[in-house]
Amino acid sequence: MAREGSSAVRPLSAVVMTTAVGVLGLVVFLLGLEVQRQTSVKPLPDTGARFSPDWKETFPSRADALTRRLEELPWKLSEPTLERQEIGGLQFERRHYELSLPQEEEGKVVQALRMAAEEPGVEVDVERTESGLEARFGLEGLETHSLSVHWKRPASEGPPRVAIVLEGLGDNLLSAREVLRFDFPVAVAVDPSLPFAREVALLARHYRREVLLHLAGDSASPEGSEAAVFSAALRRGLESVPNLVGVNHGESERTPGSQEVALLAEELVRNRLFVVDRTLPEDVRERLRAAGVSLLSVDLVLDRPPRASVVQENLSELLRLAERRGTALALGRPYRVTVDALRRFGRWARQEGVEIVPLSSFLVRPEAWQHSAR
């Protein structure tokens, strides 16, 4: 028996409480590890759903059934983007769809999405965004499908338009031919340092596609005058790549010097070339404009990093930008994932009522730059 006032023996209730807290802490810790291990799987908001005993066995067939219900909606969805998921030994593909509709259809869309999720165990979360709706579907709390709905511009404002530039071509004629044979216009920015630069430019003229000179942002050399080296590199590029309508200014970690800007502006005005840019400082852009050079700004880069899911997401964003602003300009490189995604994008854009147009049509006076593409 403990002596009065002794702290060596605690009451039974205290022991039980301490043990329960310890066990609960261990459970929380283990659950945290599992969540960290499965960071690629997107959970849906907690709706109180619980895993059924045979959820792993029935999950694939239930996910397929949900796919069928979504693809049977009264509107034509885009081809899905697939993203592989894994949890607890279960593997499945999360599917993402795109859809563009007039905003007047919002009520019908929300009702149809909720009806598609009426099967037992299916959850749906629909949110309004600035440009449409975002819907997420799942089973047992795990997201299996998603749908982005974009509101179309009023018909009175004309169809949305997008332009696409692929840069760095000139080392592979087969890859260039594949891009140039698309049934929609893609401008190609040819790197004059690559072995087939001239041939790609001539091939582009055959397919009536616009050609840009891909000008590396760090083309200047540390030897001698930077402006002189830059001027020589620019002139060599202009002489070696035919049928140019513009210059694509590549990424650079340094700001062009004042002499370089003056030389660039002089050559551009002389050769009636515009500039596609995503990195030039605003003061340089203003100086080029003041010299009479037209500039087009890149809205997004499609393939950084070059993964299929990234390219698809950026193409979706390209459509959203065009729907919201009227025009949007994307830049990419001829990676396999980019070329494959663009081939599908042509059909998708037509279904959504979005026009893919020549790059020069974004200029105020496009006829002044289209002479070389004829």
PDB file of N, CA, C and O in Angstrom, residues 286-315:
ATOM      1  N   GLU A 286      10.047  48.290 -74.699  1.00  0.00           N
ATOM      2  CA  GLU A 286       9.624  49.647 -75.046  1.00  0.00           C
ATOM      3  C   GLU A 286      10.552  50.253 -76.088  1.00  0.00           C
ATOM      4  O   GLU A 286      10.104  50.958 -77.001  1.00  0.00           O
ATOM      5  N   ARG A 287      11.845  49.992 -75.974  1.00  0.00           N
ATOM      6  CA  ARG A 287      12.796  50.530 -76.948  1.00  0.00           C
ATOM      7  C   ARG A 287      12.559  49.911 -78.324  1.00  0.00           C
ATOM      8  O   ARG A 287      12.659  50.586 -79.344  1.00  0.00           O
ATOM      9  N   LEU A 288      12.262  48.621 -78.365  1.00  0.00           N
ATOM     10  CA  LEU A 288      11.974  47.975 -79.648  1.00  0.00           C
ATOM     11  C   LEU A 288      10.698  48.531 -80.263  1.00  0.00           C
ATOM     12  O   LEU A 288      10.640  48.794 -81.469  1.00  0.00           O
ATOM     13  N   ARG A 289       9.675  48.711 -79.436  1.00  0.00           N
ATOM     14  CA  ARG A 289       8.425  49.287 -79.949  1.00  0.00           C
ATOM     15  C   ARG A 289       8.666  50.700 -80.496  1.00  0.00           C
ATOM     16  O   ARG A 289       8.120  51.066 -81.543  1.00  0.00           O
ATOM     17  N   ALA A 290       9.458  51.478 -79.752  1.00  0.00           N
ATOM     18  CA  ALA A 290       9.735  52.848 -80.187  1.00  0.00           C
ATOM     19  C   ALA A 290      10.453  52.872 -81.527  1.00  0.00           C
ATOM     20  O   ALA A 290      10.305  53.825 -82.309  1.00  0.00           O
ATOM     21  N   ALA A 291      11.226  51.813 -81.820  1.00  0.00           N
ATOM     22  CA  ALA A 291      11.944  51.723 -83.097  1.00  0.00           C
ATOM     23  C   ALA A 291      11.050  51.202 -84.219  1.00  0.00           C
ATOM     24  O   ALA A 291      11.489  51.117 -85.369  1.00  0.00           O
ATOM     25  N   GLY A 292       9.808  50.836 -83.889  1.00  0.00           N
ATOM     26  CA  GLY A 292       8.883  50.354 -84.901  1.00  0.00           C
ATOM     27  C   GLY A 292       8.778  48.852 -85.010  1.00  0.00           C
ATOM     28  O   GLY A 292       8.239  48.332 -86.005  1.00  0.00           O
ATOM     29  N   VAL A 293       9.271  48.116 -84.003  1.00  0.00           N
ATOM     30  CA  VAL A 293       9.224  46.650 -84.016  1.00  0.00           C
ATOM     31  C   VAL A 293       7.949  46.182 -83.315  1.00  0.00           C
ATOM     32  O   VAL A 293       7.610  46.664 -82.233  1.00  0.00           O
ATOM     33  N   SER A 294       7.242  45.249 -83.925  1.00  0.00           N
ATOM     34  CA  SER A 294       6.053  44.655 -83.300  1.00  0.00           C
ATOM     35  C   SER A 294       6.474  43.466 -82.441  1.00  0.00           C
ATOM     36  O   SER A 294       7.335  42.670 -82.839  1.00  0.00           O
ATOM     37  N   LEU A 295       5.848  43.333 -81.277  1.00  0.00           N
ATOM     38  CA  LEU A 295       6.173  42.247 -80.354  1.00  0.00           C
ATOM     39  C   LEU A 295       4.920  41.462 -80.001  1.00  0.00           C
ATOM     40  O   LEU A 295       3.832  42.033 -79.849  1.00  0.00           O
ATOM     41  N   LEU A 296       5.075  40.165 -79.867  1.00  0.00           N
ATOM     42  CA  LEU A 296       4.031  39.280 -79.371  1.00  0.00           C
ATOM     43  C   LEU A 296       4.562  38.578 -78.123  1.00  0.00           C
ATOM     44  O   LEU A 296       5.674  38.053 -78.121  1.00  0.00           O
ATOM     45  N   SER A 297       3.764  38.558 -77.077  1.00  0.00           N
ATOM     46  CA  SER A 297       4.181  37.952 -75.809  1.00  0.00           C
ATOM     47  C   SER A 297       3.632  36.539 -75.681  1.00  0.00           C
ATOM     48  O   SER A 297       2.448  36.294 -75.952  1.00  0.00           O
ATOM     49  N   VAL A 298       4.490  35.623 -75.232  1.00  0.00           N
ATOM     50  CA  VAL A 298       4.084  34.247 -74.981  1.00  0.00           C
ATOM     51  C   VAL A 298       3.262  34.202 -73.704  1.00  0.00           C
ATOM     52  O   VAL A 298       3.677  34.744 -72.669  1.00  0.00           O
ATOM     53  N   ASP A 299       2.108  33.564 -73.758  1.00  0.00           N
ATOM     54  CA  ASP A 299       1.251  33.458 -72.570  1.00  0.00           C
ATOM     55  C   ASP A 299       1.635  32.281 -71.685  1.00  0.00           C
ATOM     56  O   ASP A 299       1.538  32.372 -70.461  1.00  0.00           O
ATOM     57  N   LEU A 300       2.040  31.168 -72.293  1.00  0.00           N
ATOM     58  CA  LEU A 300       2.470  30.020 -71.482  1.00  0.00           C
ATOM     59  C   LEU A 300       3.347  29.086 -72.298  1.00  0.00           C
ATOM     60  O   LEU A 300       3.274  29.058 -73.531  1.00  0.00           O
ATOM     61  N   VAL A 301       4.207  28.354 -71.592  1.00  0.00           N
ATOM     62  CA  VAL A 301       5.072  27.336 -72.194  1.00  0.00           C
ATOM     63  C   VAL A 301       4.417  25.984 -71.946  1.00  0.00           C
ATOM     64  O   VAL A 301       4.079  25.643 -70.809  1.00  0.00           O
ATOM     65  N   LEU A 302       4.237  25.203 -73.007  1.00  0.00           N
ATOM     66  CA  LEU A 302       3.437  23.983 -72.925  1.00  0.00           C
ATOM     67  C   LEU A 302       4.118  22.850 -72.177  1.00  0.00           C
ATOM     68  O   LEU A 302       3.442  22.080 -71.486  1.00  0.00           O
ATOM     69  N   ASP A 303       5.413  22.700 -72.317  1.00  0.00           N
ATOM     70  CA  ASP A 303       6.061  21.440 -71.939  1.00  0.00           C
ATOM     71  C   ASP A 303       7.231  21.614 -70.984  1.00  0.00           C
ATOM     72  O   ASP A 303       8.319  21.100 -71.197  1.00  0.00           O
ATOM     73  N   ARG A 304       7.008  22.336 -69.942  1.00  0.00           N
ATOM     74  CA  ARG A 304       8.039  22.482 -68.914  1.00  0.00           C
ATOM     75  C   ARG A 304       7.472  22.035 -67.573  1.00  0.00           C
ATOM     76  O   ARG A 304       6.712  22.774 -66.944  1.00  0.00           O
ATOM     77  N   PRO A 305       7.809  20.802 -67.140  1.00  0.00           N
ATOM     78  CA  PRO A 305       8.662  19.793 -67.787  1.00  0.00           C
ATOM     79  C   PRO A 305       7.905  19.050 -68.882  1.00  0.00           C
ATOM     80  O   PRO A 305       6.669  19.099 -68.924  1.00  0.00           O
ATOM     81  N   PRO A 306       8.633  18.317 -69.758  1.00  0.00           N
ATOM     82  CA  PRO A 306       7.977  17.630 -70.883  1.00  0.00           C
ATOM     83  C   PRO A 306       7.300  16.330 -70.471  1.00  0.00           C
ATOM     84  O   PRO A 306       7.773  15.233 -70.776  1.00  0.00           O
ATOM     85  N   ARG A 307       6.173  16.460 -69.779  1.00  0.00           N
ATOM     86  CA  ARG A 307       5.368  15.301 -69.381  1.00  0.00           C
ATOM     87  C   ARG A 307       3.975  15.448 -69.987  1.00  0.00           C
ATOM     88  O   ARG A 307       3.455  16.560 -70.105  1.00  0.00           O
ATOM     89  N   ALA A 308       3.388  14.319 -70.345  1.00  0.00           N
ATOM     90  CA  ALA A 308       2.087  14.345 -71.021  1.00  0.00           C
ATOM     91  C   ALA A 308       1.043  15.083 -70.196  1.00  0.00           C
ATOM     92  O   ALA A 308       0.263  15.882 -70.728  1.00  0.00           O
ATOM     93  N   SER A 309       0.998  14.820 -68.896  1.00  0.00           N
ATOM     94  CA  SER A 309      -0.008  15.464 -68.050  1.00  0.00           C
ATOM     95  C   SER A 309       0.200  16.971 -67.984  1.00  0.00           C
ATOM     96  O   SER A 309      -0.763  17.745 -67.946  1.00  0.00           O
ATOM     97  N   VAL A 310       1.468  17.406 -67.990  1.00  0.00           N
ATOM     98  CA  VAL A 310       1.769  18.841 -67.946  1.00  0.00           C
ATOM     99  C   VAL A 310       1.328  19.514 -69.247  1.00  0.00           C
ATOM    100  O   VAL A 310       0.706  20.582 -69.236  1.00  0.00           O
ATOM    101  N   VAL A 311       1.653  18.882 -70.384  1.00  0.00           N
ATOM    102  CA  VAL A 311       1.278  19.457 -71.677  1.00  0.00           C
ATOM    103  C   VAL A 311      -0.238  19.562 -71.794  1.00  0.00           C
ATOM    104  O   VAL A 311      -0.783  20.582 -72.227  1.00  0.00           O
ATOM    105  N   GLN A 312      -0.932  18.498 -71.388  1.00  0.00           N
ATOM    106  CA  GLN A 312      -2.399  18.515 -71.489  1.00  0.00           C
ATOM    107  C   GLN A 312      -2.998  19.597 -70.601  1.00  0.00           C
ATOM    108  O   GLN A 312      -3.934  20.313 -71.009  1.00  0.00           O
ATOM    109  N   GLU A 313      -2.480  19.737 -69.405  1.00  0.00           N
ATOM    110  CA  GLU A 313      -2.985  20.765 -68.492  1.00  0.00           C
ATOM    111  C   GLU A 313      -2.758  22.162 -69.066  1.00  0.00           C
ATOM    112  O   GLU A 313      -3.624  23.041 -68.976  1.00  0.00           O
ATOM    113  N   ASN A 314      -1.591  22.374 -69.693  1.00  0.00           N
ATOM    114  CA  ASN A 314      -1.306  23.687 -70.260  1.00  0.00           C
ATOM    115  C   ASN A 314      -2.140  23.960 -71.508  1.00  0.00           C
ATOM    116  O   ASN A 314      -2.510  25.112 -71.768  1.00  0.00           O
ATOM    117  N   LEU A 315      -2.435  22.937 -72.299  1.00  0.00           N
ATOM    118  CA  LEU A 315      -3.329  23.136 -73.436  1.00  0.00           C
ATOM    119  C   LEU A 315      -4.736  23.504 -72.958  1.00  0.00           C
ATOM    120  O   LEU A 315      -5.420  24.324 -73.579  1.00  0.00           O
TER     121      LEU A 315
END
